[in-house]
mmCIF file of C-alpha atoms in Angstrom:
data_model
loop_
_atom_site.group_PDB
_atom_site.id
_atom_site.type_symbol
_atom_site.label_atom_id
_atom_site.label_comp_id
_atom_site.label_asym_id
_atom_site.label_seq_id
_atom_site.Cartn_x
_atom_site.Cartn_y
_atom_site.Cartn_z
ATOM 1 C CA MET A 1 -34.119 -1.195 -18.741
ATOM 2 C CA PHE A 2 -35.239 -4.822 -19.039
ATOM 3 C CA ALA A 3 -31.951 -5.827 -20.669
ATOM 4 C CA GLN A 4 -29.993 -4.048 -17.939
ATOM 5 C CA ARG A 5 -31.847 -5.924 -15.214
ATOM 6 C CA VAL A 6 -31.346 -9.235 -17.003
ATOM 7 C CA ASN A 7 -27.647 -8.531 -17.544
ATOM 8 C CA GLY A 8 -27.279 -7.547 -13.910
ATOM 9 C CA ALA A 9 -28.810 -10.850 -12.836
ATOM 10 C CA LEU A 10 -26.654 -12.798 -15.283
ATOM 11 C CA ARG A 11 -23.482 -11.252 -13.868
ATOM 12 C CA GLN A 12 -24.293 -12.935 -10.570
ATOM 13 C CA VAL A 13 -24.355 -16.383 -12.208
ATOM 14 C CA PRO A 14 -20.987 -18.174 -12.053
ATOM 15 C CA THR A 15 -19.949 -19.570 -15.430
ATOM 16 C CA TRP A 16 -19.036 -22.951 -13.904
ATOM 17 C CA LEU A 17 -22.689 -23.446 -13.075
ATOM 18 C CA LEU A 18 -23.342 -24.129 -16.779
ATOM 19 C CA TYR A 19 -20.981 -27.109 -16.651
ATOM 20 C CA VAL A 20 -22.824 -28.526 -13.653
ATOM 21 C CA ALA A 21 -26.176 -28.005 -15.366
ATOM 22 C CA GLY A 22 -24.819 -29.521 -18.575
ATOM 23 C CA VAL A 23 -23.644 -32.743 -16.933
ATOM 24 C CA LEU A 24 -26.993 -33.486 -15.292
ATOM 25 C CA PRO A 25 -29.092 -34.332 -18.416
ATOM 26 C CA PRO A 26 -26.745 -37.119 -19.647
ATOM 27 C CA LEU A 27 -26.629 -38.599 -16.147
ATOM 28 C CA TRP A 28 -30.425 -38.524 -16.049
ATOM 29 C CA LEU A 29 -30.656 -40.273 -19.429
ATOM 30 C CA ILE A 30 -28.169 -42.944 -18.363
ATOM 31 C CA TRP A 31 -30.178 -43.550 -15.209
ATOM 32 C CA LEU A 32 -33.359 -43.844 -17.295
ATOM 33 C CA GLY A 33 -31.602 -46.272 -19.621
ATOM 34 C CA PHE A 34 -30.651 -48.571 -16.756
ATOM 35 C CA ASN A 35 -34.186 -48.415 -15.407
ATOM 36 C CA GLY A 36 -36.063 -49.062 -18.643
ATOM 37 C CA GLY A 37 -37.122 -45.457 -19.176
ATOM 38 C CA LEU A 38 -35.727 -45.019 -22.684
ATOM 39 C CA GLY A 39 -38.027 -47.377 -24.533
ATOM 40 C CA ALA A 40 -37.333 -50.554 -26.434
ATOM 41 C CA ASP A 41 -33.976 -49.353 -27.820
ATOM 42 C CA PRO A 42 -32.274 -47.313 -25.070
ATOM 43 C CA VAL A 43 -28.961 -47.063 -26.953
ATOM 44 C CA LYS A 44 -30.588 -45.430 -29.982
ATOM 45 C CA SER A 45 -32.640 -43.159 -27.714
ATOM 46 C CA LEU A 46 -29.533 -42.022 -25.822
ATOM 47 C CA GLU A 47 -27.563 -41.582 -29.037
ATOM 48 C CA ARG A 48 -30.281 -39.507 -30.690
ATOM 49 C CA GLN A 49 -31.018 -37.352 -27.665
ATOM 50 C CA MET A 50 -27.372 -36.452 -27.095
ATOM 51 C CA GLY A 51 -27.001 -35.467 -30.733
ATOM 52 C CA LEU A 52 -30.162 -33.397 -30.591
ATOM 53 C CA TRP A 53 -29.083 -31.560 -27.439
ATOM 54 C CA ALA A 54 -25.683 -30.902 -29.008
ATOM 55 C CA LEU A 55 -27.345 -29.336 -32.049
ATOM 56 C CA GLN A 56 -29.580 -27.218 -29.829
ATOM 57 C CA LEU A 57 -26.548 -25.931 -27.929
ATOM 58 C CA ILE A 58 -24.796 -25.117 -31.205
ATOM 59 C CA VAL A 59 -27.819 -23.053 -32.262
ATOM 60 C CA ALA A 60 -27.870 -21.399 -28.820
ATOM 61 C CA GLY A 61 -24.220 -20.436 -29.216
ATOM 62 C CA LEU A 62 -24.914 -18.884 -32.614
ATOM 63 C CA CYS A 63 -27.787 -16.884 -31.086
ATOM 64 C CA VAL A 64 -25.628 -15.139 -28.474
ATOM 65 C CA THR A 65 -24.391 -12.273 -30.643
ATOM 66 C CA PRO A 66 -27.672 -11.583 -32.518
ATOM 67 C CA LEU A 67 -29.538 -11.660 -29.195
ATOM 68 C CA ARG A 68 -27.225 -9.025 -27.744
ATOM 69 C CA ARG A 69 -27.586 -6.788 -30.779
ATOM 70 C CA LEU A 70 -31.361 -7.117 -30.993
ATOM 71 C CA THR A 71 -32.334 -7.039 -27.310
ATOM 72 C CA GLY A 72 -29.281 -5.912 -25.365
ATOM 73 C CA VAL A 73 -29.218 -9.160 -23.360
ATOM 74 C CA ASN A 74 -25.554 -10.114 -23.096
ATOM 75 C CA LEU A 75 -24.686 -13.806 -22.863
ATOM 76 C CA ILE A 76 -21.155 -13.433 -24.260
ATOM 77 C CA ARG A 77 -19.521 -14.538 -21.010
ATOM 78 C CA PHE A 78 -21.367 -17.854 -21.281
ATOM 79 C CA ARG A 79 -20.613 -18.559 -24.937
ATOM 80 C CA ARG A 80 -17.471 -20.566 -24.229
ATOM 81 C CA GLN A 81 -19.349 -22.801 -21.799
ATOM 82 C CA ILE A 82 -22.175 -23.284 -24.288
ATOM 83 C CA GLY A 83 -19.698 -24.318 -26.971
ATOM 84 C CA LEU A 84 -17.840 -26.717 -24.712
ATOM 85 C CA MET A 85 -21.056 -28.334 -23.547
ATOM 86 C CA ALA A 86 -22.112 -28.733 -27.188
ATOM 87 C CA PHE A 87 -18.829 -30.533 -27.889
ATOM 88 C CA PHE A 88 -19.287 -32.645 -24.741
ATOM 89 C CA TYR A 89 -22.686 -33.800 -25.984
ATOM 90 C CA VAL A 90 -21.328 -34.489 -29.469
ATOM 91 C CA ALA A 91 -18.524 -36.564 -27.934
ATOM 92 C CA ILE A 92 -21.043 -38.593 -25.923
ATOM 93 C CA HIS A 93 -23.198 -38.982 -29.046
ATOM 94 C CA LEU A 94 -20.180 -40.367 -30.919
ATOM 95 C CA ALA A 95 -19.061 -42.548 -28.000
ATOM 96 C CA VAL A 96 -22.505 -44.114 -27.662
ATOM 97 C CA TRP A 97 -22.495 -44.935 -31.369
ATOM 98 C CA VAL A 98 -18.968 -46.414 -31.293
ATOM 99 C CA VAL A 99 -19.097 -48.251 -27.960
ATOM 100 C CA LEU A 100 -22.732 -49.168 -27.353
ATOM 101 C CA ASP A 101 -24.296 -49.214 -30.818
ATOM 102 C CA LEU A 102 -21.505 -50.746 -32.926
ATOM 103 C CA GLN A 103 -19.707 -52.249 -29.891
ATOM 104 C CA LEU A 104 -16.199 -51.312 -31.077
ATOM 105 C CA ARG A 105 -16.486 -53.228 -34.345
ATOM 106 C CA TRP A 106 -13.768 -51.099 -35.933
ATOM 107 C CA GLY A 107 -14.118 -52.494 -39.435
ATOM 108 C CA GLU A 108 -17.794 -51.629 -39.504
ATOM 109 C CA ILE A 109 -17.096 -48.238 -37.937
ATOM 110 C CA GLY A 110 -14.444 -47.484 -40.556
ATOM 111 C CA ASP A 111 -16.777 -48.477 -43.386
ATOM 112 C CA ALA A 112 -19.529 -46.244 -41.977
ATOM 113 C CA ILE A 113 -17.212 -43.227 -41.610
ATOM 114 C CA THR A 114 -15.988 -43.560 -45.195
ATOM 115 C CA LYS A 115 -19.100 -44.754 -47.031
ATOM 116 C CA ARG A 116 -22.264 -43.452 -45.359
ATOM 117 C CA PRO A 117 -22.870 -39.779 -46.233
ATOM 118 C CA TYR A 118 -24.726 -38.829 -43.055
ATOM 119 C CA ILE A 119 -21.957 -40.331 -40.893
ATOM 120 C CA ILE A 120 -19.255 -38.704 -43.030
ATOM 121 C CA VAL A 121 -20.703 -35.217 -42.498
ATOM 122 C CA GLY A 122 -21.375 -35.903 -38.812
ATOM 123 C CA PHE A 123 -17.813 -37.089 -38.232
ATOM 124 C CA ALA A 124 -16.466 -34.104 -40.177
ATOM 125 C CA ALA A 125 -18.441 -31.807 -37.867
ATOM 126 C CA PHE A 126 -16.910 -33.568 -34.846
ATOM 127 C CA LEU A 127 -13.389 -33.144 -36.261
ATOM 128 C CA MET A 128 -14.050 -29.431 -36.814
ATOM 129 C CA MET A 129 -15.319 -29.016 -33.260
ATOM 130 C CA LEU A 130 -12.331 -30.837 -31.746
ATOM 131 C CA PRO A 131 -9.757 -28.016 -32.176
ATOM 132 C CA LEU A 132 -12.381 -25.514 -31.023
ATOM 133 C CA ALA A 133 -12.848 -27.403 -27.761
ATOM 134 C CA VAL A 134 -9.091 -27.849 -27.256
ATOM 135 C CA THR A 135 -8.409 -24.114 -27.750
ATOM 136 C CA SER A 136 -11.363 -22.789 -25.743
ATOM 137 C CA ASN A 137 -9.137 -21.489 -22.957
ATOM 138 C CA ASN A 138 -7.204 -18.329 -22.185
ATOM 139 C CA ALA A 139 -3.811 -19.988 -22.683
ATOM 140 C CA SER A 140 -4.683 -20.887 -26.292
ATOM 141 C CA ILE A 141 -5.904 -17.355 -26.987
ATOM 142 C CA ARG A 142 -2.553 -15.985 -25.787
ATOM 143 C CA GLN A 143 -0.592 -18.550 -27.795
ATOM 144 C CA LEU A 144 -2.554 -18.159 -31.047
ATOM 145 C CA GLY A 145 -3.171 -14.449 -30.706
ATOM 146 C CA ALA A 146 -6.663 -12.984 -30.743
ATOM 147 C CA ALA A 147 -6.827 -12.824 -34.562
ATOM 148 C CA GLY A 148 -5.498 -16.368 -35.072
ATOM 149 C CA TRP A 149 -7.808 -17.751 -32.403
ATOM 150 C CA GLN A 150 -10.776 -15.995 -34.020
ATOM 151 C CA ARG A 151 -9.908 -17.394 -37.462
ATOM 152 C CA LEU A 152 -9.673 -20.918 -36.047
ATOM 153 C CA HIS A 153 -13.054 -20.562 -34.374
ATOM 154 C CA TRP A 154 -14.682 -19.739 -37.689
ATOM 155 C CA LEU A 155 -14.843 -23.546 -37.934
ATOM 156 C CA THR A 156 -17.910 -23.191 -35.719
ATOM 157 C CA TYR A 157 -19.958 -22.151 -38.744
ATOM 158 C CA PRO A 158 -19.298 -25.077 -41.134
ATOM 159 C CA ALA A 159 -19.462 -27.461 -38.161
ATOM 160 C CA ALA A 160 -22.935 -26.146 -37.318
ATOM 161 C CA VAL A 161 -24.134 -26.591 -40.908
ATOM 162 C CA LEU A 162 -22.701 -30.114 -41.134
ATOM 163 C CA GLY A 163 -24.326 -31.015 -37.808
ATOM 164 C CA ALA A 164 -27.723 -29.948 -39.114
ATOM 165 C CA VAL A 165 -27.171 -31.815 -42.405
ATOM 166 C CA HIS A 166 -26.157 -34.910 -40.421
ATOM 167 C CA PHE A 167 -29.445 -34.751 -38.521
ATOM 168 C CA LEU A 168 -31.420 -34.215 -41.720
ATOM 169 C CA TRP A 169 -29.764 -37.146 -43.506
ATOM 170 C CA LEU A 170 -30.006 -39.361 -40.436
ATOM 171 C CA VAL A 171 -33.800 -39.406 -40.414
ATOM 172 C CA LYS A 172 -33.863 -40.507 -44.078
ATOM 173 C CA ALA A 173 -36.844 -38.324 -44.910
ATOM 174 C CA TRP A 174 -37.823 -34.663 -44.954
ATOM 175 C CA PRO A 175 -39.555 -34.066 -41.618
ATOM 176 C CA VAL A 176 -40.034 -30.578 -40.252
ATOM 177 C CA GLU A 177 -37.753 -30.696 -37.204
ATOM 178 C CA PRO A 178 -34.358 -31.259 -38.924
ATOM 179 C CA LEU A 179 -35.269 -28.721 -41.606
ATOM 180 C CA LEU A 180 -36.026 -26.122 -38.935
ATOM 181 C CA TYR A 181 -32.595 -26.589 -37.367
ATOM 182 C CA LEU A 182 -30.890 -26.254 -40.733
ATOM 183 C CA ILE A 183 -32.934 -23.171 -41.649
ATOM 184 C CA ALA A 184 -32.220 -21.584 -38.250
ATOM 185 C CA ILE A 185 -28.473 -22.155 -38.590
ATOM 186 C CA LEU A 186 -28.372 -20.841 -42.167
ATOM 187 C CA ALA A 187 -30.412 -17.787 -41.122
ATOM 188 C CA LEU A 188 -28.072 -17.034 -38.199
ATOM 189 C CA LEU A 189 -25.028 -17.413 -40.429
ATOM 190 C CA GLY A 190 -26.716 -15.224 -43.059
ATOM 191 C CA ILE A 191 -27.218 -12.473 -40.471
ATOM 192 C CA ARG A 192 -23.524 -12.631 -39.597
ATOM 193 C CA ALA A 193 -22.498 -12.562 -43.256
ATOM 194 C CA VAL A 194 -24.675 -9.538 -44.050
ATOM 195 C CA ARG A 195 -23.370 -7.619 -41.039
ATOM 196 C CA SER A 196 -19.771 -8.462 -41.926
ATOM 197 C CA LEU A 197 -20.357 -7.278 -45.499
ATOM 198 C CA HIS A 198 -21.869 -3.988 -44.291
ATOM 199 C CA GLN A 199 -18.886 -3.423 -41.990
ATOM 200 C CA ARG A 200 -16.423 -3.998 -44.829
ATOM 201 C CA LEU A 201 -18.304 -1.666 -47.161
ATOM 202 C CA ALA A 202 -18.446 0.992 -44.450
#
């Protein structure tokens, strides 16, 4: 009964509202940055926060299906918006690093992308998310076919793992927070793998 009431309320929420809600936090951070609200190093603060929010949205997207199966609460109609907002935040995270942090010093950027492990895995995650964002529309589903589109979007899983590894390597230590994200992502992917195996055996 609770899940039915929640799902009924969710059906009244327009999906575009997630895009509006998703744009507001970066605008707020930019405003804080211009007004001295992001500390001594506003560029690093903005860069880190956008990456962290992106990772949180990736985890949220992975939770949609298990949440429906465990509780009956259905967020499937919002999963595309969650994924696109995650990519949007990753793109801002990357843009802040390229434009504001390294100030378009392309030689240094190229060296970092090819030589620093945590940047290599982070950039690989971005490249995996790029085709997912481009094909997250009904026209691409029709063109690729449902099965082909689904196979392409399996890139979500390695991209999520690489994003968590990027965060873990970035902090150059073993603090709890990055480990929790990695464990959560691996657990969610493990649940999917076990269910898929049971379905094949059945």
